[in-house]
Amino acid sequence: MGEHKILKNKYFLYLTEFFSGVSLMAVELGASRLLAPYFSSSQIVWTIIIGTIMIAMALGNLYGGRTADKNPDPAVLYRRVMIAAVWIAAIPVVGKYVIIAISGLLVIAVDTNFLIIAAFASCMVIFVYPLFLLGTVTPSLTKYTVDSLAESGSTVGRLNACNTIGSILGTFLPTFVTIPAVGTSVTFLIFSGILLCIGLAYFISEGQGRKLSIIVVVLFLLCTVFGRSTAFAFWENDLTYEGESVYNYLQVKELDDRTILSTNVLFGVQSVKMKEDGLTGMYYDYALAAPVMAQSKAPRILILGNGSGTYATQCRLYFPDAVIEGVEIDERITDLAREYFALPDGVSVTTYDGRAYLQAVDGQYDVILVDAYQDITIPFQMSSVEFFKMVRDHLTANGVMAVNMNMPSDGAGSINEALCDTIASVFPQVATVDVPHTTNRELLACMDGDLAEKLSAGIEAVDAIDLRSMMFKVKDGLTDYAAGDNRLTDDKAPVEVLGMRAIDAL
């Protein structure tokens, strides 16, 4: 070991362990952002990411320990580190194409658990190999740093501490600094560059590996040139905006008659702005039944999941005296709402979680719209009995709650049944109406009075011809809901699994 000059000072080995931990966690968080536009950011996807990484690390630990015993040459380890660095740098270049290719193959090959299988296959192909290589770092460094059994415990403890501290830093930096500032692609490049520098420092100090160093540097530079694009939807040529926030992938697109916002590459429209004021032809129109039912000349309306303000804009158009409050957890979406979707200045928007907002305010509302789908799933904390009791307590005596359900599922054990049963255990009056030609269903609930009768009485006060016609359509499709016993609670709300079944059906 004495002939390796850089290893005489063990601080370099500890730095290797530290930056390995940094890069490992950065790649894990980058993986979640790479997959989210295609598979969502649900607990299921996070489970797959964490499980895949743990598999890779476990195999790397076994292989690294065995090979370090057989061949204790540090050059072997640092060669692996540089290969892992180049692989990670290549993820922004080829990762999205791999995901689309795997999804395209599986969508015609499987009819159940598509989300799980496609996300797992993508993780295995894209992330297992470089993280397997990083998994060899700790056992290999243990071989190089332990000089005697008498100090083995403290030496291994320092190595693990360096790795853990690095992992902490690698957790916070991508989430709060690099991803919001420069995006997922550049985040991969930054942390792969750190790994590359560690490997280069070793080989330069040892005066060896010149050919390998030149090759990996050239490959890394090529990746930095071709991998800096933020275009997850690489097949789209006319997007108005594409970017990322702390919470979401964001895409704004101009169509002939509307502007749309999506937080998912493959499907789904989260918000829409019609270029000519009026109805959208989407579920927002059906949700307008809630303020009509409330029968207030100046309704106070709360929107949990304001998005880019589609519902708020419609309420301002048809109920000009309404007091409208929006709650949106993603501040960047609110910025886009002001910039591209003409969100009315009179609509106040608070950047907050919807449930936390209800806990923080004491106000009463005539209408509360719950439209908090996150990608293709529902935040579990906004789907439970406890949450809907909070909504009930913030409604006026004649208040109406509207809930958008965007999953095409029916029957026993479906996510729609679970949501409807949960709400019906809190509200005595519950009715639903399907939105034609979409996967959406609108649920309306109140504490007192028949919903259909409330709607009929409210229609009499509607002046706008198009809204009046729309309300008759809602009335014709409105169906009272017979409550069952399938309730979601804060303790048990498997919305990801239920949503996955609905996606399989879709």
XYZ file of N, CA, C and O in Angstrom, residues 146-283:
552
model
N -8.007 0.295 6.902
C -7.765 -0.449 8.137
C -6.328 -0.962 8.140
O -5.950 -1.779 7.303
N -5.541 -0.467 9.093
C -4.146 -0.899 9.200
C -3.963 -2.016 10.208
O -3.039 -2.825 10.092
N -4.830 -2.037 11.202
C -4.706 -3.073 12.234
C -6.075 -3.367 12.809
O -6.971 -2.512 12.798
N -6.252 -4.557 13.336
C -7.528 -4.926 13.938
C -7.841 -4.072 15.143
O -9.009 -3.818 15.461
N -6.810 -3.570 15.800
C -7.019 -2.760 16.997
C -7.747 -1.462 16.677
O -8.455 -0.908 17.526
N -7.607 -0.959 15.436
C -8.238 0.299 15.044
C -9.354 0.109 14.022
O -9.873 1.083 13.470
N -9.703 -1.128 13.769
C -10.670 -1.388 12.701
C -12.037 -0.779 12.998
O -12.695 -0.221 12.115
N -12.476 -0.851 14.254
C -13.796 -0.318 14.597
C -13.879 1.175 14.374
O -14.830 1.668 13.751
N -12.895 1.936 14.861
C -12.931 3.392 14.711
C -12.762 3.802 13.257
O -13.377 4.779 12.792
N -11.944 3.051 12.502
C -11.745 3.387 11.092
C -13.026 3.181 10.290
O -13.438 4.054 9.508
N -13.669 2.032 10.489
C -14.928 1.765 9.787
C -15.997 2.761 10.216
O -16.802 3.224 9.400
N -15.992 3.124 11.497
C -16.951 4.116 11.981
C -16.770 5.461 11.296
O -17.751 6.117 10.932
N -15.510 5.896 11.102
C -15.262 7.164 10.419
C -15.707 7.103 8.961
O -16.279 8.067 8.434
N -15.448 5.975 8.316
C -15.885 5.817 6.928
C -17.404 5.914 6.822
O -17.948 6.622 5.965
N -18.100 5.193 7.691
C -19.562 5.223 7.651
C -20.099 6.610 7.986
O -21.097 7.063 7.412
N -19.427 7.299 8.915
C -19.847 8.654 9.255
C -19.681 9.582 8.060
O -20.559 10.410 7.770
N -18.574 9.455 7.348
C -18.349 10.270 6.153
C -19.420 9.997 5.097
O -19.949 10.927 4.471
N -19.746 8.717 4.924
C -20.771 8.358 3.946
C -22.135 8.913 4.352
O -22.876 9.456 3.514
N -22.462 8.806 5.634
C -23.757 9.278 6.113
C -23.871 10.792 6.009
O -24.897 11.330 5.556
N -22.812 11.513 6.418
C -22.835 12.974 6.327
C -22.947 13.404 4.865
O -23.688 14.329 4.517
N -22.216 12.713 3.994
C -22.327 13.006 2.569
C -23.729 12.753 2.049
O -24.256 13.533 1.244
N -24.367 11.678 2.535
C -25.730 11.368 2.104
C -26.713 12.439 2.551
O -27.668 12.773 1.833
N -26.493 12.985 3.749
C -27.353 14.069 4.232
C -27.242 15.274 3.306
O -28.248 15.853 2.875
N -26.000 15.634 2.985
C -25.792 16.769 2.083
C -26.385 16.475 0.707
O -27.006 17.342 0.084
N -26.210 15.234 0.232
C -26.745 14.844 -1.069
C -28.252 14.776 -1.104
O -28.860 14.738 -2.184
N -28.890 14.763 0.074
C -30.352 14.787 0.146
C -30.879 16.211 0.031
O -31.841 16.475 -0.700
N -30.252 17.141 0.724
C -30.753 18.510 0.771
C -30.363 19.330 -0.454
O -31.164 20.139 -0.948
N -29.149 19.149 -0.956
C -28.684 19.982 -2.069
C -29.560 19.850 -3.314
O -29.970 20.863 -3.889
N -29.855 18.635 -3.810
C -30.696 18.544 -5.015
C -32.092 19.120 -4.812
O -32.612 19.824 -5.682
N -32.706 18.836 -3.670
C -34.087 19.248 -3.447
C -34.230 20.760 -3.338
O -35.130 21.360 -3.938
N -33.334 21.375 -2.582
C -33.504 22.793 -2.275
C -32.591 23.718 -3.070
O -32.803 24.930 -3.072
N -31.596 23.164 -3.756
C -30.659 24.030 -4.463
C -30.598 23.711 -5.956
O -31.047 24.500 -6.794
N -30.064 22.549 -6.309
C -29.725 22.324 -7.716
C -30.934 22.081 -8.604
O -31.019 22.656 -9.700
N -31.887 21.248 -8.182
C -33.036 20.959 -9.050
C -33.888 22.204 -9.287
O -34.224 22.520 -10.435
N -34.251 22.974 -8.246
C -35.006 24.198 -8.526
C -34.209 25.225 -9.332
O -34.778 25.965 -10.133
N -32.875 25.269 -9.117
C -32.069 26.307 -9.763
C -31.688 25.957 -11.194
O -31.772 26.807 -12.092
N -31.254 24.715 -11.425
C -30.726 24.368 -12.751
C -31.394 23.148 -13.372
O -31.095 22.796 -14.515
N -32.284 22.460 -12.646
C -33.017 21.346 -13.223
C -32.390 19.992 -12.948
O -31.264 19.875 -12.446
N -33.147 18.958 -13.299
C -32.720 17.583 -13.033
C -31.503 17.188 -13.859
O -30.576 16.551 -13.356
N -31.490 17.542 -15.137
C -30.396 17.126 -16.010
C -29.054 17.656 -15.520
O -28.077 16.912 -15.398
N -28.993 18.938 -15.222
C -27.744 19.527 -14.762
C -27.379 19.006 -13.379
O -26.194 18.878 -13.039
N -28.376 18.659 -12.569
C -28.095 18.058 -11.261
C -27.335 16.745 -11.426
O -26.336 16.499 -10.724
N -27.784 15.898 -12.338
C -27.026 14.667 -12.620
C -25.597 14.999 -13.046
O -24.634 14.350 -12.610
N -25.441 15.986 -13.889
C -24.113 16.349 -14.388
C -23.217 16.883 -13.276
O -22.021 16.575 -13.230
N -23.777 17.674 -12.372
C -22.977 18.233 -11.278
C -22.397 17.133 -10.399
O -21.187 17.104 -10.120
N -23.245 16.212 -9.987
C -22.780 15.208 -9.042
C -21.963 14.110 -9.718
O -21.096 13.508 -9.087
N -22.223 13.851 -10.973
C -21.339 12.932 -11.694
C -19.973 13.582 -11.889
O -18.934 12.896 -11.832
N -19.950 14.892 -12.090
C -18.676 15.601 -12.210
C -17.852 15.516 -10.943
O -16.613 15.402 -10.991
N -18.512 15.555 -9.788
C -17.796 15.405 -8.512
C -17.126 14.041 -8.437
O -15.951 13.917 -8.056
N -17.865 13.001 -8.793
C -17.284 11.657 -8.795
C -16.114 11.568 -9.764
O -15.080 10.949 -9.472
N -16.276 12.164 -10.924
C -15.217 12.125 -11.931
C -13.947 12.792 -11.402
O -12.829 12.283 -11.604
N -14.088 13.904 -10.715
C -12.917 14.600 -10.158
C -12.194 13.746 -9.123
O -10.957 13.762 -9.048
N -12.948 12.987 -8.327
C -12.331 12.102 -7.337
C -11.461 11.062 -8.037
O -10.308 10.809 -7.657
N -12.028 10.450 -9.091
C -11.264 9.445 -9.830
C -10.046 10.036 -10.520
O -8.943 9.460 -10.495
N -10.218 11.200 -11.136
C -9.096 11.848 -11.823
C -7.995 12.234 -10.846
O -6.794 12.113 -11.158
N -8.366 12.708 -9.659
C -7.362 13.091 -8.658
C -6.480 11.911 -8.297
O -5.250 12.058 -8.145
N -7.095 10.738 -8.170
C -6.291 9.549 -7.851
C -5.323 9.226 -8.979
O -4.109 9.056 -8.748
N -5.815 9.133 -10.194
C -4.955 8.691 -11.300
C -3.885 9.733 -11.646
O -2.759 9.380 -12.002
N -4.200 11.008 -11.511
C -3.190 12.040 -11.773
C -2.087 11.965 -10.735
O -0.891 12.053 -11.050
N -2.453 11.795 -9.463
C -1.447 11.720 -8.405
C -0.570 10.487 -8.544
O 0.607 10.498 -8.179
N -1.151 9.427 -9.077
C -0.401 8.178 -9.233
C 0.340 8.114 -10.558
O 1.126 7.192 -10.795
N 0.071 9.076 -11.448
C 0.750 9.084 -12.736
C 0.384 7.914 -13.613
O 1.226 7.394 -14.370
N -0.837 7.473 -13.541
C -1.285 6.326 -14.347
C -2.707 6.564 -14.843
O -3.332 7.565 -14.509
N -3.200 5.647 -15.666
C -4.568 5.724 -16.158
C -4.819 6.879 -17.099
O -5.948 7.365 -17.203
N -3.786 7.327 -17.830
C -3.957 8.493 -18.682
C -4.978 8.248 -19.792
O -5.837 9.098 -20.059
N -4.899 7.094 -20.427
C -5.813 6.788 -21.528
C -7.257 6.743 -21.044
O -8.166 7.321 -21.667
N -7.483 6.057 -19.911
C -8.834 5.977 -19.353
C -9.337 7.365 -18.970
O -10.491 7.711 -19.231
N -8.474 8.167 -18.371
C -8.873 9.507 -17.940
C -9.310 10.360 -19.120
O -10.315 11.080 -19.048
N -8.560 10.278 -20.214
C -8.917 11.060 -21.405
C -10.264 10.615 -21.951
O -11.118 11.437 -22.313
N -10.486 9.304 -21.993
C -11.742 8.769 -22.531
C -12.936 9.231 -21.706
O -13.943 9.724 -22.242
N -12.825 9.101 -20.378
C -13.979 9.444 -19.539
C -14.221 10.957 -19.546
O -15.382 11.404 -19.490
N -13.163 11.760 -19.621
C -13.347 13.206 -19.674
C -14.054 13.608 -20.967
O -14.973 14.440 -20.966
N -13.645 13.007 -22.085
C -14.295 13.300 -23.359
C -15.766 12.898 -23.324
O -16.654 13.652 -23.763
N -16.052 11.718 -22.790
C -17.436 11.259 -22.693
C -18.251 12.173 -21.787
O -19.411 12.505 -22.091
N -17.650 12.585 -20.681
C -18.353 13.487 -19.765
C -18.666 14.815 -20.447
O -19.778 15.346 -20.304
N -17.705 15.349 -21.176
C -17.927 16.614 -21.864
C -19.027 16.489 -22.916
O -19.852 17.397 -23.088
N -19.070 15.362 -23.599
C -20.141 15.131 -24.572
C -21.502 15.093 -23.877
O -22.494 15.632 -24.382
N -21.528 14.459 -22.705
C -22.779 14.397 -21.948
C -23.222 15.781 -21.491
O -24.417 16.097 -21.475
N -22.266 16.622 -21.102
C -22.632 17.975 -20.675
C -23.185 18.792 -21.833
O -24.028 19.665 -21.641
N -22.708 18.499 -23.053
C -23.191 19.222 -24.231
C -24.589 18.766 -24.613
O -25.493 19.571 -24.872
N -24.796 17.434 -24.629
C -26.068 16.888 -25.126
C -27.072 16.568 -24.021
O -28.212 16.227 -24.320
N -26.658 16.674 -22.762
C -27.550 16.275 -21.672
C -28.122 17.409 -20.864
O -28.721 17.180 -19.820
N -27.964 18.645 -21.322
C -28.435 19.779 -20.538
C -29.877 20.166 -20.837
O -30.428 21.056 -20.225
N -30.490 19.490 -21.777
C -31.862 19.836 -22.146
C -32.827 19.477 -21.028
O -32.701 18.442 -20.377
N -33.811 20.340 -20.793
C -34.862 20.062 -19.812
C -36.106 19.464 -20.471
O -37.145 19.356 -19.840
N -35.991 19.076 -21.735
C -37.160 18.627 -22.489
C -37.469 17.168 -22.170
O -36.955 16.253 -22.801
N -38.306 16.948 -21.166
C -38.759 15.593 -20.868
C -39.673 15.104 -21.990
O -39.607 13.943 -22.382
N -40.524 15.981 -22.476
C -41.397 15.638 -23.609
C -40.644 15.985 -24.894
O -40.965 16.941 -25.600
N -39.644 15.178 -25.212
C -38.718 15.518 -26.298
C -39.385 15.472 -27.667
O -38.841 15.978 -28.645
N -40.557 14.863 -27.763
C -41.263 14.777 -29.043
C -42.113 16.032 -29.309
O -42.630 16.199 -30.391
N -42.242 16.899 -28.296
C -43.019 18.123 -28.453
C -42.114 19.245 -28.961
O -41.057 19.512 -28.384
N -42.546 19.918 -30.025
C -41.731 20.986 -30.603
C -42.278 22.380 -30.358
O -41.612 23.374 -30.680
N -43.469 22.469 -29.792
C -44.104 23.783 -29.695
C -44.628 24.091 -28.298
O -45.666 24.735 -28.145
N -43.916 23.624 -27.270
C -44.339 23.928 -25.911
C -44.061 25.397 -25.595
O -43.010 25.937 -25.925
N -45.020 26.018 -24.935
C -44.829 27.407 -24.508
C -43.856 27.483 -23.342
O -43.043 28.408 -23.248
N -43.927 26.496 -22.467
C -43.040 26.460 -21.304
C -42.843 25.018 -20.877
O -43.787 24.219 -20.889
N -41.628 24.675 -20.495
C -41.338 23.375 -19.889
C -40.267 23.600 -18.836
O -39.233 24.218 -19.097
N -40.524 23.138 -17.632
C -39.562 23.348 -16.562
C -39.922 22.530 -15.337
O -40.799 21.654 -15.374
N -39.231 22.817 -14.231
C -39.419 22.073 -12.994
C -39.527 23.036 -11.825
O -38.986 24.139 -11.846
N -40.242 22.581 -10.803
C -40.302 23.298 -9.538
C -39.864 22.330 -8.448
O -39.479 21.196 -8.726
N -39.941 22.763 -7.208
C -39.602 21.866 -6.104
C -40.526 20.650 -6.101
O -40.135 19.546 -5.749
N -41.780 20.821 -6.549
C -42.785 19.769 -6.440
C -43.073 19.034 -7.747
O -43.485 17.876 -7.719
N -42.909 19.696 -8.893
C -43.493 19.159 -10.117
C -42.627 19.374 -11.351
O -41.813 20.299 -11.408
N -42.856 18.507 -12.334
C -42.535 18.803 -13.728
C -43.700 19.629 -14.254
O -44.865 19.334 -13.986
N -43.396 20.681 -15.028
C -44.439 21.606 -15.472
C -44.358 21.817 -16.977
O -43.278 22.024 -17.527
N -45.516 21.789 -17.620
C -45.578 21.943 -19.070
C -46.779 22.817 -19.437
O -47.908 22.537 -19.031
N -46.529 23.895 -20.164
C -47.598 24.762 -20.665
C -47.608 24.664 -22.180
O -46.567 24.781 -22.834
N -48.796 24.453 -22.735
C -48.915 24.280 -24.180
C -50.094 25.098 -24.704
O -51.168 25.116 -24.108
N -49.866 25.756 -25.821
C -50.909 26.537 -26.482
C -51.587 25.699 -27.564
O -50.923 25.157 -28.444
N -52.918 25.582 -27.462
C -53.704 24.957 -28.508
C -54.527 26.044 -29.207
O -54.475 27.214 -28.832
N -55.262 25.667 -30.215
C -56.015 26.665 -30.989
C -57.006 27.433 -30.131
O -57.173 28.647 -30.282
N -57.663 26.718 -29.223
C -58.736 27.355 -28.463
C -58.447 27.494 -26.978
O -59.243 28.052 -26.238
N -57.277 26.968 -26.518
C -57.028 26.979 -25.081
C -55.539 26.876 -24.773
O -54.742 26.474 -25.621
N -55.187 27.213 -23.555
C -53.846 27.004 -23.015
C -53.970 25.970 -21.909
O -54.872 26.068 -21.063
N -53.086 24.978 -21.899
C -53.211 23.896 -20.921
C -51.935 23.765 -20.092
O -50.834 24.046 -20.560
N -52.122 23.341 -18.852
C -51.016 23.029 -17.945
C -51.055 21.547 -17.624
O -52.114 21.001 -17.300
N -49.902 20.888 -17.711
C -49.794 19.484 -17.337
C -48.595 19.293 -16.431
O -47.576 19.959 -16.592
N -48.727 18.395 -15.465
C -47.595 18.029 -14.608
C -47.133 16.612 -14.897
O -46.381 16.037 -14.124
N -47.597 16.053 -16.008
C -47.202 14.701 -16.385
C -46.971 14.670 -17.885
O -47.768 15.205 -18.656
N -45.877 14.050 -18.303
C -45.517 14.044 -19.718
C -46.500 13.240 -20.560
O -46.891 13.650 -21.642
N -46.908 12.087 -20.065
C -47.607 11.127 -20.911
C -49.101 11.404 -21.042
O -49.688 11.151 -22.081
N -49.737 11.890 -19.987
C -51.173 12.136 -20.076
C -51.600 13.062 -18.944
O -50.893 13.239 -17.964
N -52.784 13.638 -19.099
C -53.362 14.437 -18.030
C -53.241 15.926 -18.272
O -52.196 16.424 -18.666
N -54.350 16.641 -18.063
C -54.384 18.096 -18.110
C -54.820 18.569 -16.732
O -55.904 18.219 -16.263
N -53.970 19.345 -16.071
C -54.268 19.798 -14.719
C -55.089 21.091 -14.714
O -55.910 21.295 -13.830
N -54.836 21.973 -15.658
C -55.555 23.243 -15.720
C -55.682 23.673 -17.169
O -54.890 23.268 -18.029
N -56.683 24.527 -17.429
C -56.915 24.987 -18.792
C -57.443 26.417 -18.765
O -58.162 26.809 -17.837
N -57.065 27.208 -19.753
C -57.600 28.569 -19.922
C -58.136 28.686 -21.339
O -57.396 28.535 -22.314
N -59.444 28.894 -21.453
C -60.052 29.058 -22.762
C -59.696 30.437 -23.317
O -59.702 31.434 -22.590
N -59.364 30.493 -24.601
C -58.971 31.772 -25.196
C -60.174 32.688 -25.406
O -60.014 33.904 -25.525
N -61.350 32.088 -25.446
C -62.583 32.873 -25.413
C -63.299 32.515 -24.119
O -63.540 31.349 -23.841
N -63.615 33.526 -23.324
C -64.240 33.272 -22.029
C -65.488 32.420 -22.177
O -66.281 32.596 -23.101
N -65.630 31.509 -21.238
C -66.813 30.656 -21.252
C -66.505 29.310 -20.639
O -65.504 29.128 -19.940
N -67.351 28.359 -20.922
C -67.184 27.024 -20.372
C -66.038 26.291 -21.053
O -65.676 26.582 -22.197
N -65.492 25.302 -20.351
C -64.309 24.587 -20.833
C -64.648 23.265 -21.510
O -63.816 22.712 -22.223
N -65.844 22.720 -21.236
C -66.157 21.381 -21.706
C -65.553 20.305 -20.832
O -65.590 19.121 -21.170
N -64.987 20.704 -19.693
C -64.334 19.769 -18.785
C -65.056 19.778 -17.434
O -66.103 20.411 -17.272
N -64.461 19.103 -16.467
C -65.143 18.922 -15.187
C -65.342 20.231 -14.424
O -66.223 20.329 -13.560
